[in-house]
Amino acid sequence: MIAEILSTGDEIRSGAIMDSNAAYISQKLEEAGLPVIRHNCVGDDIDILVSVLEEIGSRTDIAVVTGGLGPTMDDLTAEAAAKAAKVELVLNDNALSSIKSFYSSRNRRMPVLSEKMALLPKGAECLKNRVGSAPGFLLVIGRCRFFFLPGVPFEMRSMLSNQVLPQLEKLQGPNRKFFAVKTLSTFGLTESQTEERLAGFSAKFSEIKLGLRVDFPEIQIKLYCNGRNRKRLEEIITAACKWIWPKIGRNLFSIDGGSMEGVVGKLLSEQQATLAVAESCTGGLISHLLTNVAGSSDYFLFSGVTYSNESKIRVLGVSAATLQQYGAVHTEVVKEMAEGVRRLTGATYGLSTSGIAGPGGGTDDKPVGTLCIGLSTAKSSRGCQYNFSFAQRSMNKKIFAVKALDLLRRELLDAIGSEEVQSSTL
Amino acid sequence: MIAEILSTGDEIRSGAIMDSNAAYISQKLEEAGLPVIRHNCVGDDIDILVSVLEEIGSRTDIAVVTGGLGPTMDDLTAEAAAKAAKVELVLNDNALSSIKSFYSSRNRRMPVLSEKMALLPKGAECLKNRVGSAPGFLLVIGRCRFFFLPGVPFEMRSMLSNQVLPQLEKLQGPNRKFFAVKTLSTFGLTESQTEERLAGFSAKFSEIKLGLRVDFPEIQIKLYCNGRNRKRLEEIITAACKWIWPKIGRNLFSIDGGSMEGVVGKLLSEQQATLAVAESCTGGLISHLLTNVAGSSDYFLFSGVTYSNESKIRVLGVSAATLQQYGAVHTEVVKEMAEGVRRLTGATYGLSTSGIAGPGGGTDDKPVGTLCIGLSTAKSSRGCQYNFSFAQRSMNKKIFAVKALDLLRRELLDAIGSEEVQSSTL
C-alpha cells in the first residue's frame, strides 16, 4: 500500500501560509508503515480539485486530504469529492449530529450556514470531529480510500490519530511494516567530513538508510529502517548508534533530537551547577536559547548583554585598560567578561562572547565572522578565538551562540570525565 | 501563463522537514504576475521524478523545482531532468566554472565529488549560484520551462530573485501584468477586531483584494491588486493605506513589512536616544530581536537577563523588600528593574519584563501568561500588567517581547507627538 497527501486552499497554494499539515501527516503515515509517495497542493477551484482527486484515485491506495470542509462558499471539497466519485451530495445524519453536538457541547446555537457541512458525497462514511465544527469523511474514489480532514492543524491532528490511523492499522492487517527514524545531532564537523567519517556504514548496516541533513548550524545524521519485527528494528538502530558514536566523537551531542541548549541544561542540572553569561556579539541569543528550555531557571542565573564597552566595564568589571589595549573583540576581553559575570553572580560557570556578526564592523585583522569565547570556572579562565565565514548577520549570531554553548558542553563533559553523549540511552 | 512548483527530496516527502520553499516561491511568482496552480512534492526516486517532470511538462508553462542538485548519490534531479527531456547528461562549462569560483572565493579546494554538479542535461542553461556550491539550470521539458534550483532556502531565494524572476519578466513581454502586494503590520488588535475596523473597504476599493494574515503575534493586512499600469497600482495602494491608517491607528506599526524591532530601532536612532533592557520572563529574546537589526549598537547599550531574584537585586538594584512583599512578577518590581537598568547604563529609556511564560510557575492569582512591563524615562517610571492566554512557552515569550517593544514604540511616538507610523512613506 502507498499513500499520498493533498492539501487544498488558496492560502496555501498562493504561499500566504506555509503548509505544516503535509509534513505532519507524512511523518505519521510513514511511522504507521505507509510509504508516502507524493504531496499535492491545489487551490479552491472546483475543476482542478475534481481532476486532482481523480488522478490520485487512479494511482494510489490511501490519500489524506486537508481543507475545504467549512461552511463558506470557498469550501468545495465535498462537492469535488462527489463529482470525482460520480455520486450526489446527500445529507449525512452522522455528520449533522456531529455538528449539532459540537455546538451544544459549547452551549452555542448551530448557525444555519453550518448545515452545509453535513452534505457529504453519497456513500461517504462520516469521521466525527470532536474539537471543531466541520466533520471529515472517508470516501473511495477510483482505487483509493480518501480520508478528508479539516485544514485547521489541531483538528486535523486530533482526527488523524483518533480516526484515520486506527483504520489504517486494521487495513494493513497482521503483515504491517514498522518504520523507525533515528536522529543524531552533531556540531563541529562539515557535511562532507561527517560523510567521510561514516564511510563503510552502508556495508555494515545494509538494512538502514543513512541520510545527512543540515539544520544550520547542526548536521543531523538520520537513520531510516523498516521491517515487520519492531524489536529487531530497535536492535539494529541501537547497534548502528554504537557504531557511529566513536567515529563522530564529541561532535555528536544528542541522539534523541534534543537541542544543544537542552543538552547543556541537562548537564548543568545533573551536576547541580549554575551558569551566568556575558554576551556581546550574540546579543541575547544564548540567553534566549537557554531560557527556551522549561525549567531553565534552576541553573540559568543571569546574562549581561553588554553591547557597549561602557557596560562591559560598569556591569562586568572588565578593565578599561584591557579594552583600550586590545579592542572589544579579543580573547583577553572575553576572559575578563566571563570572570566578571561569574564573580557578579556566583555562578559555577561564566560564559562570554565578543565578535563581529556583520554586516559592518569587520577589519582586515578581525573580519566579519570573528568570534571570541570566554569560559570561567572555579579552577581557571580562558579565552579562545574562532573564525566563521557566513555572509548573513543572523547566521553568524546563530553559529556564534551554538559554538559558545558547545564549548561549555565539552567543559561539562570533562567535568564528569565522560566521553559519551548520553550513555544511558545508547 | 501558469506555473507549478515541485519540491524534491526524501526529507520533505517523509515529513522530516517542512517545505518552506514552496510557500516562498508561490508568493514571489504570484507577485510577479504568474498564477501558481499547483505544488507537488516527491522523494529521491528516479522513476517517480522522471514521471512527475513529464507530467508537469505536459500541462504547465513555467515550473520551479527545488532540491537534488548536490554532489551525493541521493541528488538525482539533473539525471531525472535529462531522462524526462530525452537528452544526455553532459559536462556544462558554465556550471563547472560556477562551482570552481565558489570554492576559490572561499580559499577552499574543490572536492572531486563536486564535479558531478556540473553534469547537466544537454541544452540546459546554467543558472549560477553565488552563495552556494551547487549551480541551478533552466531546461525545457514538454511545453514547460523548468527552473531547477537548490533546496537550501537562502541559496534558492538568492537565485530566484537574481536569475529566475528577471527571466520571467522578459518572458511575459510588454503586456505583462503587474501584481502589487502591500503588507501593513499591526499589533494589538485581534483578527476579527481588525476585520471589523476595515468594514467597507471592499466597497471603497473594489480593485484591491484584502487579506488578513496572522504572523504571530502580528496581524498583517495584505492588499493585493494587479493591472498593466504600474503607476496607477501605486496610486490606489497609497489611497488604500491612507484610508486604513486612521481606522487601525497606532496598532499599525509598519507599512513596508518592517519588523517591530526595526521600527523601534529607527525611532530610537531618529531621536538620538539609547535603550537598556532588563529581562526576566523574556529571557533574552528582546535583546536578541533588537540586536538582529544591523547598526543596533548605535542605540542599544545593555540588557540584563535577570532570571534569578538575586541577580535582580545585585545587578539592577531592585530592593529585596519589594521582591519579598510582591514576588518577582509585579508592576512595582518591573518599575524598579527599568529604573535600575537605566541608572546602571545612563540610557534614555529603561525597559523591563517579568512574567510567567510557563508551562510551570503559574498560580491562581498570576496564571501562566501574566506579564508585567516596566518603562523608565528621564521624566517618570511606570509598571503595567497584562494577561495573555497562550498554551506554549515559546508563544508567550514571543508575545511578551513584542508587547514590551510595542509599549516602548508608543512612548517614542508620544515623545515626538506623532500619530503616524512613518509619515514619510504614506
Short mmCIF file of N, CA and C in Angstrom, two decimals, chain A residues 5 16 83 88 91 97 117 156 203 248 259 301 319 382 401:
data_model
loop_
_atom_site.label_atom_id
_atom_site.label_comp_id
_atom_site.label_asym_id
_atom_site.label_seq_id
_atom_site.Cartn_x
_atom_site.Cartn_y
_atom_site.Cartn_z
N ILE A 5 -0.70 12.71 -0.16
CA ILE A 5 -1.31 13.77 0.63
C ILE A 5 -1.77 14.87 -0.31
N ALA A 16 0.49 32.29 0.97
CA ALA A 16 0.18 33.19 2.07
C ALA A 16 0.44 32.51 3.41
N LYS A 83 -18.21 14.80 -7.17
CA LYS A 83 -18.05 14.80 -8.63
C LYS A 83 -17.02 13.76 -9.08
N GLU A 88 -23.89 11.76 -5.75
CA GLU A 88 -24.51 13.02 -5.36
C GLU A 88 -24.13 13.42 -3.94
N LEU A 91 -27.57 14.65 2.54
CA LEU A 91 -27.45 15.00 3.96
C LEU A 91 -27.03 13.75 4.74
N SER A 97 -25.34 15.17 13.19
CA SER A 97 -25.35 15.05 14.65
C SER A 97 -23.98 15.41 15.22
N MET A 117 -22.18 21.74 6.03
CA MET A 117 -21.08 20.81 6.33
C MET A 117 -21.54 19.36 6.48
N MET A 156 -7.14 18.63 12.51
CA MET A 156 -6.60 17.57 11.65
C MET A 156 -5.83 16.54 12.48
N ALA A 203 27.76 -0.71 4.10
CA ALA A 203 28.19 -2.11 4.00
C ALA A 203 27.89 -2.85 5.31
N ILE A 248 32.18 9.82 15.32
CA ILE A 248 31.83 11.24 15.35
C ILE A 248 32.33 11.88 16.66
N SER A 259 17.96 19.52 21.60
CA SER A 259 18.71 20.69 21.16
C SER A 259 19.99 20.86 21.97
N LEU A 301 21.29 31.70 35.82
CA LEU A 301 21.12 32.78 36.80
C LEU A 301 20.95 34.15 36.16
N SER A 319 38.38 45.45 32.60
CA SER A 319 39.26 46.59 32.81
C SER A 319 39.29 47.48 31.57
N ARG A 382 39.63 31.04 30.53
CA ARG A 382 40.35 31.10 29.27
C ARG A 382 39.52 31.82 28.20
N ALA A 401 26.43 31.57 18.87
CA ALA A 401 25.74 31.15 20.10
C ALA A 401 25.90 29.65 20.32
#
